[in-house]
Coordinates of C-alpha atoms and ligand atoms in Angstrom, one line a residue:
M178 CA -89.2 -7.8 -9.4
K179 CA -92.6 -8.6 -11.4
L180 CA -92.3 -6.4 -14.0
T181 CA -96.3 -5.6 -17.0
E182 CA -94.7 -4.3 -20.5
E183 CA -96.4 -1.5 -19.4
R184 CA -94.0 -1.3 -16.3
R185 CA -91.3 -1.0 -17.9
K186 CA -92.2 1.7 -19.8
A187 CA -92.5 3.2 -17.3
L188 CA -88.8 2.5 -15.9
R189 CA -87.4 3.4 -19.5
I190 CA -84.7 5.2 -19.2
T191 CA -83.9 8.6 -21.3
V192 CA -81.5 11.0 -23.1
D193 CA -81.9 14.0 -23.5
Y194 CA -79.2 16.5 -25.4
T195 CA -81.4 19.5 -25.7
N196 CA -79.0 21.0 -24.1
M197 CA -75.7 19.8 -26.5
T198 CA -77.8 21.3 -29.4
D199 CA -76.7 25.2 -31.1
K200 CA -80.6 25.0 -31.0
Y201 CA -79.9 25.8 -27.1
L202 CA -76.5 26.7 -26.8
G203 CA -75.7 29.4 -29.3
D204 CA -72.3 28.1 -31.1
K205 CA -71.5 26.1 -28.7
G206 CA -73.6 23.4 -29.4
I207 CA -73.4 20.7 -31.5
S208 CA -75.3 21.2 -35.0
E209 CA -78.0 19.0 -36.8
K210 CA -75.4 19.1 -39.3
T211 CA -72.4 18.0 -36.7
L212 CA -74.2 15.6 -35.5
S213 CA -75.7 14.2 -39.8
A214 CA -71.9 14.0 -40.4
N215 CA -71.1 11.4 -37.3
K216 CA -74.1 9.1 -38.1
K217 CA -71.5 7.0 -40.7
L218 CA -69.1 6.4 -38.3
A219 CA -72.0 5.8 -35.3
K220 CA -73.9 2.6 -37.8
S221 CA -69.9 1.5 -37.7
A222 CA -69.5 1.9 -34.4
H223 CA -72.7 -0.3 -34.2
A224 CA -71.9 -3.0 -36.4
Y225 CA -68.9 -3.4 -35.5
V226 CA -70.4 -3.7 -31.7
N227 CA -73.0 -6.3 -33.1
A228 CA -70.9 -8.4 -35.6
N229 CA -68.7 -9.6 -32.4
R230 CA -70.9 -9.8 -29.8
G231 CA -70.1 -12.3 -27.1
K232 CA -66.6 -13.0 -28.7
D233 CA -64.5 -14.2 -25.5
E234 CA -61.3 -13.3 -27.8
L235 CA -62.2 -9.9 -27.9
F236 CA -63.3 -9.2 -24.1
M237 CA -66.6 -9.1 -26.1
G238 CA -68.6 -12.1 -23.2
W239 CA -69.6 -8.9 -21.5
T240 CA -73.0 -8.3 -24.1
E241 CA -74.1 -12.3 -23.2
L242 CA -74.1 -11.5 -19.5
P243 CA -77.9 -10.4 -19.6
Y244 CA -79.0 -13.6 -20.9
N245 CA -76.7 -16.7 -20.3
Q246 CA -76.7 -17.3 -16.7
N247 CA -79.7 -18.7 -15.3
E248 CA -77.3 -21.8 -14.0
I249 CA -74.7 -19.1 -12.2
V250 CA -77.5 -17.1 -10.8
A251 CA -79.5 -20.2 -9.4
D252 CA -77.0 -20.7 -7.7
I253 CA -75.5 -17.5 -6.2
L254 CA -78.9 -17.1 -4.7
E255 CA -78.7 -20.9 -2.6
T256 CA -75.0 -19.6 -1.5
A257 CA -75.7 -15.7 -0.7
K258 CA -78.4 -17.8 1.4
L259 CA -76.4 -20.0 2.8
I260 CA -73.7 -16.6 3.3
R261 CA -76.6 -15.3 5.1
K262 CA -77.8 -17.9 7.8
K263 CA -74.0 -18.3 8.9
F264 CA -72.1 -15.3 8.5
D265 CA -72.5 -11.5 10.3
A266 CA -69.8 -9.6 7.7
F267 CA -69.1 -9.7 3.8
V268 CA -66.2 -8.6 2.6
V269 CA -65.8 -8.1 -1.1
L270 CA -61.2 -8.6 -1.3
G271 CA -60.3 -6.6 -4.7
I272 CA -60.0 -3.9 -6.8
G273 CA -60.9 -1.8 -9.7
G274 CA -63.9 -4.4 -11.8
S275 CA -63.3 -6.3 -8.9
A276 CA -64.6 -4.0 -6.0
L277 CA -65.8 -0.5 -8.2
G278 CA -68.8 -2.7 -9.6
P279 CA -69.8 -4.4 -6.3
S280 CA -69.4 -1.0 -4.0
M281 CA -71.5 0.9 -6.7
A282 CA -74.6 -1.4 -6.7
F283 CA -74.2 -1.8 -3.2
T284 CA -75.1 2.2 -2.7
A285 CA -77.4 2.4 -5.0
L286 CA -79.5 -0.8 -4.1
C287 CA -79.4 -0.6 -0.3
H288 CA -80.4 2.1 2.4
L289 CA -77.6 5.0 2.7
H290 CA -76.9 3.3 6.8
Y291 CA -77.0 -0.6 5.6
N292 CA -74.6 -1.9 8.1
D293 CA -75.9 0.9 11.0
L294 CA -78.8 -0.2 11.1
P295 CA -80.0 -3.2 13.4
K296 CA -80.0 -6.9 11.3
S297 CA -83.7 -7.3 11.6
K298 CA -83.9 -4.1 9.5
R299 CA -81.4 -5.7 7.3
K300 CA -81.7 -7.6 4.4
G301 CA -78.1 -9.6 4.5
P302 CA -74.8 -9.4 6.8
K303 CA -73.1 -6.0 7.3
F304 CA -71.0 -5.2 4.3
Y305 CA -67.6 -4.6 2.7
V306 CA -65.8 -3.7 0.1
E307 CA -62.4 -3.0 0.7
D308 CA -60.4 -1.7 -2.1
N309 CA -57.3 -0.3 -1.2
V310 CA -53.7 -1.2 1.0
D311 CA -54.0 1.6 2.5
P312 CA -53.0 0.5 6.2
V313 CA -55.2 1.7 8.5
R314 CA -58.0 1.1 6.7
M315 CA -56.6 -3.1 6.4
K316 CA -56.3 -2.9 10.5
E317 CA -59.3 -1.0 11.5
L318 CA -61.7 -3.3 9.0
L319 CA -60.6 -6.0 11.2
D320 CA -61.4 -3.8 14.4
V321 CA -64.9 -4.3 13.4
I322 CA -65.4 -7.6 12.7
D323 CA -64.9 -11.2 13.5
V324 CA -63.4 -12.7 11.0
T325 CA -64.6 -15.9 12.3
K326 CA -67.9 -14.7 11.5
T327 CA -66.4 -13.2 7.5
C328 CA -67.5 -14.6 4.8
F329 CA -64.7 -12.9 2.1
N330 CA -65.2 -12.5 -1.3
V331 CA -61.6 -12.6 -3.3
I332 CA -62.5 -11.3 -6.6
S333 CA -59.2 -11.1 -8.9
K334 CA -59.4 -12.3 -12.0
S335 CA -55.6 -13.0 -12.4
G336 CA -55.1 -13.9 -9.0
A337 CA -52.0 -12.0 -9.3
T338 CA -53.3 -8.8 -8.0
S339 CA -50.4 -7.6 -5.5
E340 CA -53.5 -5.5 -3.6
T341 CA -56.6 -8.4 -3.4
M342 CA -53.4 -10.5 -3.1
A343 CA -51.7 -9.5 0.1
Q344 CA -55.5 -8.6 2.0
Y345 CA -55.9 -12.8 0.6
L346 CA -52.8 -13.4 3.0
I347 CA -53.6 -11.3 5.4
I348 CA -57.1 -12.8 5.6
S349 CA -56.4 -16.5 5.7
D350 CA -53.3 -16.1 7.9
L351 CA -55.8 -15.0 10.7
L352 CA -58.7 -17.6 9.7
K353 CA -55.5 -20.1 10.3
K354 CA -54.9 -18.6 13.5
A355 CA -57.9 -18.4 14.9
G356 CA -58.4 -22.0 14.0
V357 CA -60.8 -21.7 11.2
N358 CA -61.0 -24.0 8.1
I359 CA -60.4 -21.1 5.4
R360 CA -62.4 -22.9 2.9
E361 CA -65.5 -22.2 4.9
N362 CA -65.1 -18.1 5.0
V363 CA -63.4 -17.8 1.3
I364 CA -65.4 -17.3 -1.8
F365 CA -63.3 -17.0 -4.7
T366 CA -64.2 -14.9 -7.5
T367 CA -61.6 -15.6 -10.4
D368 CA -60.5 -17.0 -13.8
A369 CA -61.8 -20.5 -14.9
K370 CA -58.6 -22.4 -15.2
R371 CA -55.7 -19.9 -14.8
G372 CA -54.4 -17.5 -11.9
N373 CA -53.2 -18.2 -8.8
L374 CA -56.7 -18.2 -6.5
V375 CA -57.3 -21.4 -8.5
K376 CA -54.0 -22.6 -7.0
I377 CA -54.9 -22.0 -3.7
S378 CA -58.2 -23.2 -3.9
K379 CA -56.7 -26.8 -4.7
E380 CA -54.5 -26.0 -1.7
L381 CA -56.8 -25.9 0.8
G382 CA -58.5 -29.0 -1.3
G383 CA -61.1 -27.0 -2.8
V384 CA -63.0 -23.7 -2.1
K385 CA -66.1 -22.3 -3.9
S386 CA -65.2 -20.5 -6.6
Y387 CA -67.0 -18.6 -9.1
V388 CA -65.6 -18.0 -12.4
L389 CA -65.4 -14.9 -14.1
S390 CA -65.4 -15.9 -17.9
D391 CA -62.2 -14.7 -20.5
G392 CA -64.4 -13.0 -22.2
V393 CA -65.3 -10.8 -19.5
G394 CA -63.2 -7.8 -18.5
G395 CA -62.3 -6.4 -14.8
R396 CA -64.7 -3.2 -15.6
F397 CA -67.5 -5.1 -17.8
S398 CA -68.0 -8.0 -14.5
E399 CA -70.4 -5.9 -12.9
L400 CA -72.6 -8.4 -14.1
S401 CA -71.3 -11.2 -13.6
P402 CA -70.6 -12.8 -10.8
V403 CA -68.2 -10.4 -9.6
G404 CA -71.0 -8.6 -8.9
L405 CA -74.2 -10.6 -8.4
L406 CA -72.8 -13.3 -5.8
P407 CA -71.9 -9.2 -3.4
A408 CA -75.4 -8.3 -4.4
A409 CA -77.8 -11.1 -3.8
V410 CA -76.0 -11.3 -0.5
V411 CA -76.9 -7.7 1.0
G412 CA -81.0 -8.8 -0.9
I413 CA -80.0 -7.0 -4.3
D414 CA -83.0 -8.4 -6.7
I415 CA -80.0 -9.6 -9.9
K416 CA -83.1 -11.5 -11.4
A417 CA -84.1 -7.8 -11.6
L418 CA -81.0 -5.8 -12.7
L419 CA -80.0 -8.6 -15.7
K420 CA -83.7 -8.0 -16.7
G421 CA -83.0 -4.2 -17.0
A422 CA -79.3 -4.7 -18.8
A423 CA -81.8 -7.4 -21.7
Y424 CA -84.1 -4.4 -21.5
M425 CA -81.8 -1.3 -22.4
D426 CA -79.7 -4.0 -25.6
K427 CA -83.0 -4.2 -26.9
L428 CA -83.3 -0.6 -27.1
C429 CA -80.2 -0.1 -28.4
K430 CA -80.5 -2.5 -31.3
S431 CA -80.8 -0.2 -34.3
S432 CA -78.3 1.6 -35.6
D433 CA -80.7 4.7 -35.5
L434 CA -78.9 8.2 -33.4
A435 CA -82.7 8.8 -32.6
K436 CA -83.7 5.0 -31.9
N437 CA -80.3 3.7 -29.4
P438 CA -79.7 6.3 -26.1
A439 CA -75.8 4.7 -26.1
L440 CA -75.2 5.0 -29.7
L441 CA -76.8 8.6 -29.4
S442 CA -74.7 9.2 -26.1
A443 CA -71.7 7.7 -28.0
T444 CA -72.1 9.8 -30.5
L445 CA -72.6 13.2 -28.5
Q446 CA -69.6 12.6 -26.3
Y447 CA -67.4 12.0 -29.8
I448 CA -68.2 15.0 -30.9
A449 CA -67.3 16.7 -28.1
M450 CA -63.6 15.0 -27.5
E451 CA -62.9 15.5 -31.1
D452 CA -63.9 19.7 -30.1
G453 CA -61.6 19.6 -27.3
K454 CA -63.9 18.6 -24.5
N455 CA -61.4 16.2 -22.8
I456 CA -63.7 15.9 -19.8
G457 CA -67.0 14.1 -18.9
V458 CA -68.2 15.3 -15.4
L459 CA -70.9 12.7 -14.5
M460 CA -72.8 14.4 -11.5
P461 CA -75.7 11.9 -10.3
Y462 CA -78.9 13.7 -8.8
S463 CA -78.7 11.4 -5.9
D464 CA -76.7 9.6 -3.3
N465 CA -78.1 6.2 -3.9
L466 CA -76.2 6.7 -7.5
R467 CA -73.0 8.5 -6.2
Y468 CA -70.5 4.9 -6.9
V469 CA -71.6 4.9 -10.5
S470 CA -69.2 8.0 -11.0
D471 CA -66.8 5.9 -9.7
W472 CA -67.7 2.5 -11.2
Y473 CA -68.3 4.8 -15.0
A474 CA -64.7 6.7 -14.3
Q475 CA -62.7 3.4 -14.3
L476 CA -64.7 2.2 -17.4
W477 CA -64.6 5.2 -19.6
A478 CA -61.2 6.5 -18.7
E479 CA -59.3 2.7 -19.3
S480 CA -61.3 1.8 -22.0
L481 CA -60.6 4.8 -24.4
G482 CA -57.4 5.9 -22.6
K483 CA -55.1 4.4 -24.9
N484 CA -52.3 5.9 -27.8
V485 CA -53.1 3.2 -30.3
T486 CA -55.3 1.9 -32.9
L487 CA -56.0 -1.5 -34.0
D488 CA -54.5 -0.9 -36.9
K489 CA -51.3 0.3 -34.8
K490 CA -51.2 3.8 -35.5
P491 CA -50.1 6.4 -33.0
C492 CA -52.9 8.2 -30.7
H493 CA -53.6 9.4 -27.3
V494 CA -57.5 9.4 -27.0
G495 CA -59.8 9.7 -24.2
Q496 CA -61.8 12.3 -21.8
T497 CA -60.7 12.4 -18.5
P498 CA -64.3 11.2 -16.0
V499 CA -64.6 13.6 -13.5
K500 CA -66.3 12.8 -9.8
A501 CA -69.4 15.3 -8.8
L502 CA -72.6 14.7 -6.9
G503 CA -75.5 17.0 -7.2
V504 CA -76.5 18.7 -5.0
T505 CA -73.1 18.7 -2.9
D506 CA -70.8 19.8 -5.7
Q507 CA -73.1 22.6 -6.7
H508 CA -71.5 23.9 -3.9
S509 CA -68.2 23.4 -4.6
Q510 CA -67.6 22.2 -8.7
V511 CA -70.0 23.8 -10.3
Q512 CA -68.4 27.7 -10.2
L513 CA -65.8 25.5 -12.0
Y514 CA -68.3 24.0 -15.7
T515 CA -69.9 26.8 -15.4
E516 CA -67.3 29.7 -16.1
G517 CA -64.0 27.4 -16.3
P518 CA -62.3 26.3 -19.6
Y519 CA -64.6 25.2 -22.5
D520 CA -63.2 21.9 -21.7
K521 CA -66.5 19.4 -20.2
V522 CA -69.6 17.6 -21.2
V523 CA -71.6 17.5 -17.6
T524 CA -73.5 14.7 -17.6
F525 CA -76.6 14.8 -15.3
L526 CA -78.3 11.2 -13.9
S527 CA -82.0 12.9 -12.5
V528 CA -84.4 10.4 -11.0
G529 CA -88.3 11.4 -11.5
S530 CA -89.5 9.7 -8.2
Y531 CA -87.0 9.6 -5.1
K532 CA -88.2 6.2 -2.5
E533 CA -88.8 9.0 -0.1
K534 CA -90.0 11.9 -0.3
T535 CA -89.3 13.8 2.9
P536 CA -92.1 16.5 3.0
I537 CA -89.8 19.9 4.6
P538 CA -92.3 21.6 7.1
H539 CA -93.7 24.8 7.5
G540 CA -91.4 27.0 10.4
C541 CA -90.3 30.4 10.6
E542 CA -93.2 32.5 8.9
N543 CA -91.2 35.9 9.5
I544 CA -88.4 35.2 7.8
P545 CA -89.7 34.8 4.3
D546 CA -86.1 33.9 2.9
V547 CA -86.7 30.7 4.8
A548 CA -90.2 30.0 5.0
F549 CA -90.2 29.9 1.1
L550 CA -89.1 26.2 1.5
G551 CA -92.3 25.4 4.1
G552 CA -94.4 22.6 2.2
H553 CA -91.8 21.1 -0.6
T554 CA -90.9 18.6 -0.1
M555 CA -86.4 17.3 -0.2
E556 CA -87.5 15.7 -3.5
E557 CA -89.1 18.6 -5.3
L558 CA -85.9 20.7 -3.7
I559 CA -82.8 18.0 -5.5
Q560 CA -85.3 18.0 -8.7
A561 CA -85.5 21.8 -8.5
E562 CA -81.9 22.0 -8.4
N563 CA -81.2 19.9 -10.7
K564 CA -82.8 22.3 -13.3
A565 CA -81.5 24.7 -12.4
T566 CA -78.0 23.7 -12.3
A567 CA -78.3 22.3 -16.4
Y568 CA -80.6 26.1 -16.9
A569 CA -77.3 27.5 -15.2
L570 CA -74.9 25.8 -17.8
T571 CA -77.2 26.3 -21.1
K572 CA -77.4 29.9 -20.3
A573 CA -73.6 29.5 -19.9
G574 CA -73.1 28.4 -23.4
R575 CA -72.0 24.4 -21.3
L576 CA -72.2 21.1 -23.0
N577 CA -74.5 19.3 -20.7
Y578 CA -77.1 16.6 -20.7
T579 CA -79.3 14.5 -19.0
I580 CA -79.9 10.6 -18.6
N581 CA -83.7 10.6 -17.0
L582 CA -84.2 7.0 -14.3
P583 CA -87.1 7.1 -13.3
E584 CA -86.8 5.6 -10.2
V585 CA -84.0 3.8 -9.3
N586 CA -84.0 -0.4 -9.5
E587 CA -82.4 -2.7 -10.2
F588 CA -84.6 -2.5 -12.8
T589 CA -83.3 0.9 -14.1
L590 CA -79.8 0.1 -12.5
G591 CA -78.8 -3.0 -14.9
Q592 CA -80.3 -0.5 -17.8
L593 CA -77.9 1.9 -16.8
L594 CA -75.1 -0.1 -16.4
F595 CA -75.6 -1.9 -19.4
F596 CA -76.2 1.6 -21.2
F597 CA -72.4 3.2 -21.0
E598 CA -71.4 -0.1 -21.5
L599 CA -72.4 0.1 -24.9
Q600 CA -71.7 3.8 -25.2
T601 CA -68.0 2.8 -24.0
A602 CA -68.0 0.0 -26.7
Y603 CA -69.9 2.2 -28.9
A604 CA -67.5 5.2 -28.5
G605 CA -64.1 2.7 -28.5
A606 CA -65.2 1.9 -32.1
M607 CA -65.3 4.9 -33.1
Y608 CA -61.8 5.7 -32.2
N609 CA -60.9 1.9 -33.5
I610 CA -59.0 2.0 -30.0
D611 CA -58.9 -1.6 -27.9
T612 CA -61.5 -0.6 -25.9
Y613 CA -60.8 -4.1 -23.6
N614 CA -57.0 -3.4 -22.9
Q615 CA -55.1 -1.5 -20.4
P616 CA -51.5 -1.8 -20.8
G617 CA -51.4 0.9 -18.0
V618 CA -52.6 -0.5 -15.5
E619 CA -50.7 -3.9 -16.2
A620 CA -47.5 -1.1 -15.9
G621 CA -47.8 0.3 -13.1
K622 CA -48.9 -3.5 -11.2
K623 CA -45.8 -5.2 -13.0
A624 CA -43.9 -2.3 -11.2
T625 CA -45.2 -3.0 -8.1
F626 CA -44.0 -6.7 -8.4
A627 CA -40.6 -5.2 -8.8
L628 CA -40.5 -3.1 -6.0
L629 CA -41.5 -5.6 -3.6
G630 CA -39.4 -8.4 -5.4
K631 CA -41.8 -10.7 -6.7
P632 CA -39.4 -13.5 -8.7
G633 CA -38.9 -12.3 -12.8
Y634 CA -39.0 -8.2 -12.5
E635 CA -35.2 -7.9 -11.3
L636 CA -34.7 -5.7 -14.3
Q637 CA -37.0 -3.4 -14.2
R638 CA -35.8 -3.5 -10.1
N639 CA -32.6 -2.4 -10.7
D640 CA -33.7 0.5 -13.9
L641 CA -36.3 1.3 -10.5
A642 CA -34.0 2.3 -7.8
K643 CA -32.2 4.4 -10.9
A644 CA -35.8 7.1 -11.5
S645 CA -36.0 8.1 -7.8
P646 CA -36.2 9.7 -6.0
D647 CA -33.3 12.8 -7.8
P648 CA -32.3 14.6 -4.3
D649 CA -31.2 17.2 -7.3
Y650 CA -35.6 17.7 -7.6
I651 CA -36.5 17.2 -3.8
V652 CA -37.1 20.3 -2.4
Ligands
PA5_803 O1 -60.4 -3.6 -15.1 C1 -59.3 -4.0 -15.2 O2 -59.8 -5.4 -16.3 C2 -58.6 -3.9 -13.3 O3 -59.2 -2.7 -13.7 C3 -59.0 -5.2 -13.2 O4 -60.3 -5.5 -13.0 C4 -58.1 -4.8 -11.6 O5 -56.7 -4.3 -12.2 C5 -58.1 -6.0 -10.9 O6 -57.6 -6.9 -11.6 P1 -57.6 -8.3 -11.2 O7 -59.5 -9.0 -11.2 O8 -57.1 -8.7 -11.8 O9 -57.1 -8.6 -9.5

């Protein structure tokens, strides 16, 4: 994607926070005074993030991903070409930060029925992201792929995640049984030196591997090989994705709220959270963007949901992300958003120009209630419904704001991802928490190890046996 400066400006994503202000929401809105009172905190959060950019020891390596991957990108593009030639299907085995990004980018930028298209109309092999260990799902995936003609990208930073490693064991066993050299059909994306995938690679005599560097945590890894290889395989322009991220980074240089959209968004969310808005709804008006909500939910929840500050003071912070889809969830959740408790901020993702307009033909001329739709397009309809929902929420005094994407493409998606990553980093700094750890996730992972008999977890296994189930509480 070649982009002139003019085109970049036209594709710039913007934040419209009109419906967060007291000017439009009355006493339910955020006043200029409140915003000003938080400017100092925003400035120091901005300074903290800036001062620690790229620091691996703080897990802030993600800030440099738009700039430091030229060689890796070249290698990924070559590998993707080979994969497209050789394989009928590409399967990501991973979970959490190792899967949500690949799913999101695929859905955002590929045909919504990509796997159903004939081969000649697809830019790559069929594509699957297996981010669960539901036994039915695994079995049924195997019903639709031929493992000998499938490339498996095993993505795990630790190489110790039970879900991913169980999937690997199943797949490697099948490949072996089919007489295929495992090395031919797997690619690892993992830590440079540590972890079980590194060991497995050595045992197999060297598996093609991409590195997820020390300073990049799972949920901040979409712009690393974790997301770039799967994206390149299905024909996504990964250079444009990275350019979009770099562009957003540039737009967020200032510590002035009026000039830094991610800092503004973080500050609005922070003010809302401090005022008891414990639920953050992300509602894209675009099926292509529907899994941005899943990706964002992990980023926001795992990063901000913490019980201790960096200076070891107890706290219980975070906001529960809720995934909604416009217009689908207008007919499901919007009733609650409009009339239920005042505990939410709704963030819309709106699209300026959809890649298809899809005209609605004239018809049913004798039924005015239907005929009025004729002559419009589905683009006009979805945009009108988006606007109408924002209006209804505002009339009901509900905090809502809109992130506008002029189009959905690699450049705007790259901007959006980096926007949310920066927003999360700023919000974490405002709360003075460790944005990048996830002790709550680790606890569950360890309990699973104990339950399934991993050596070293015997004590926890005994404790778990005592804990549940208690027959006194089973009805
Ligand atoms: O954001 C995170 O760090 C987690 O969600 C991890 O990505 C997830 O638990 C998978 O871990 P791993 O990549 O080590 O298999």
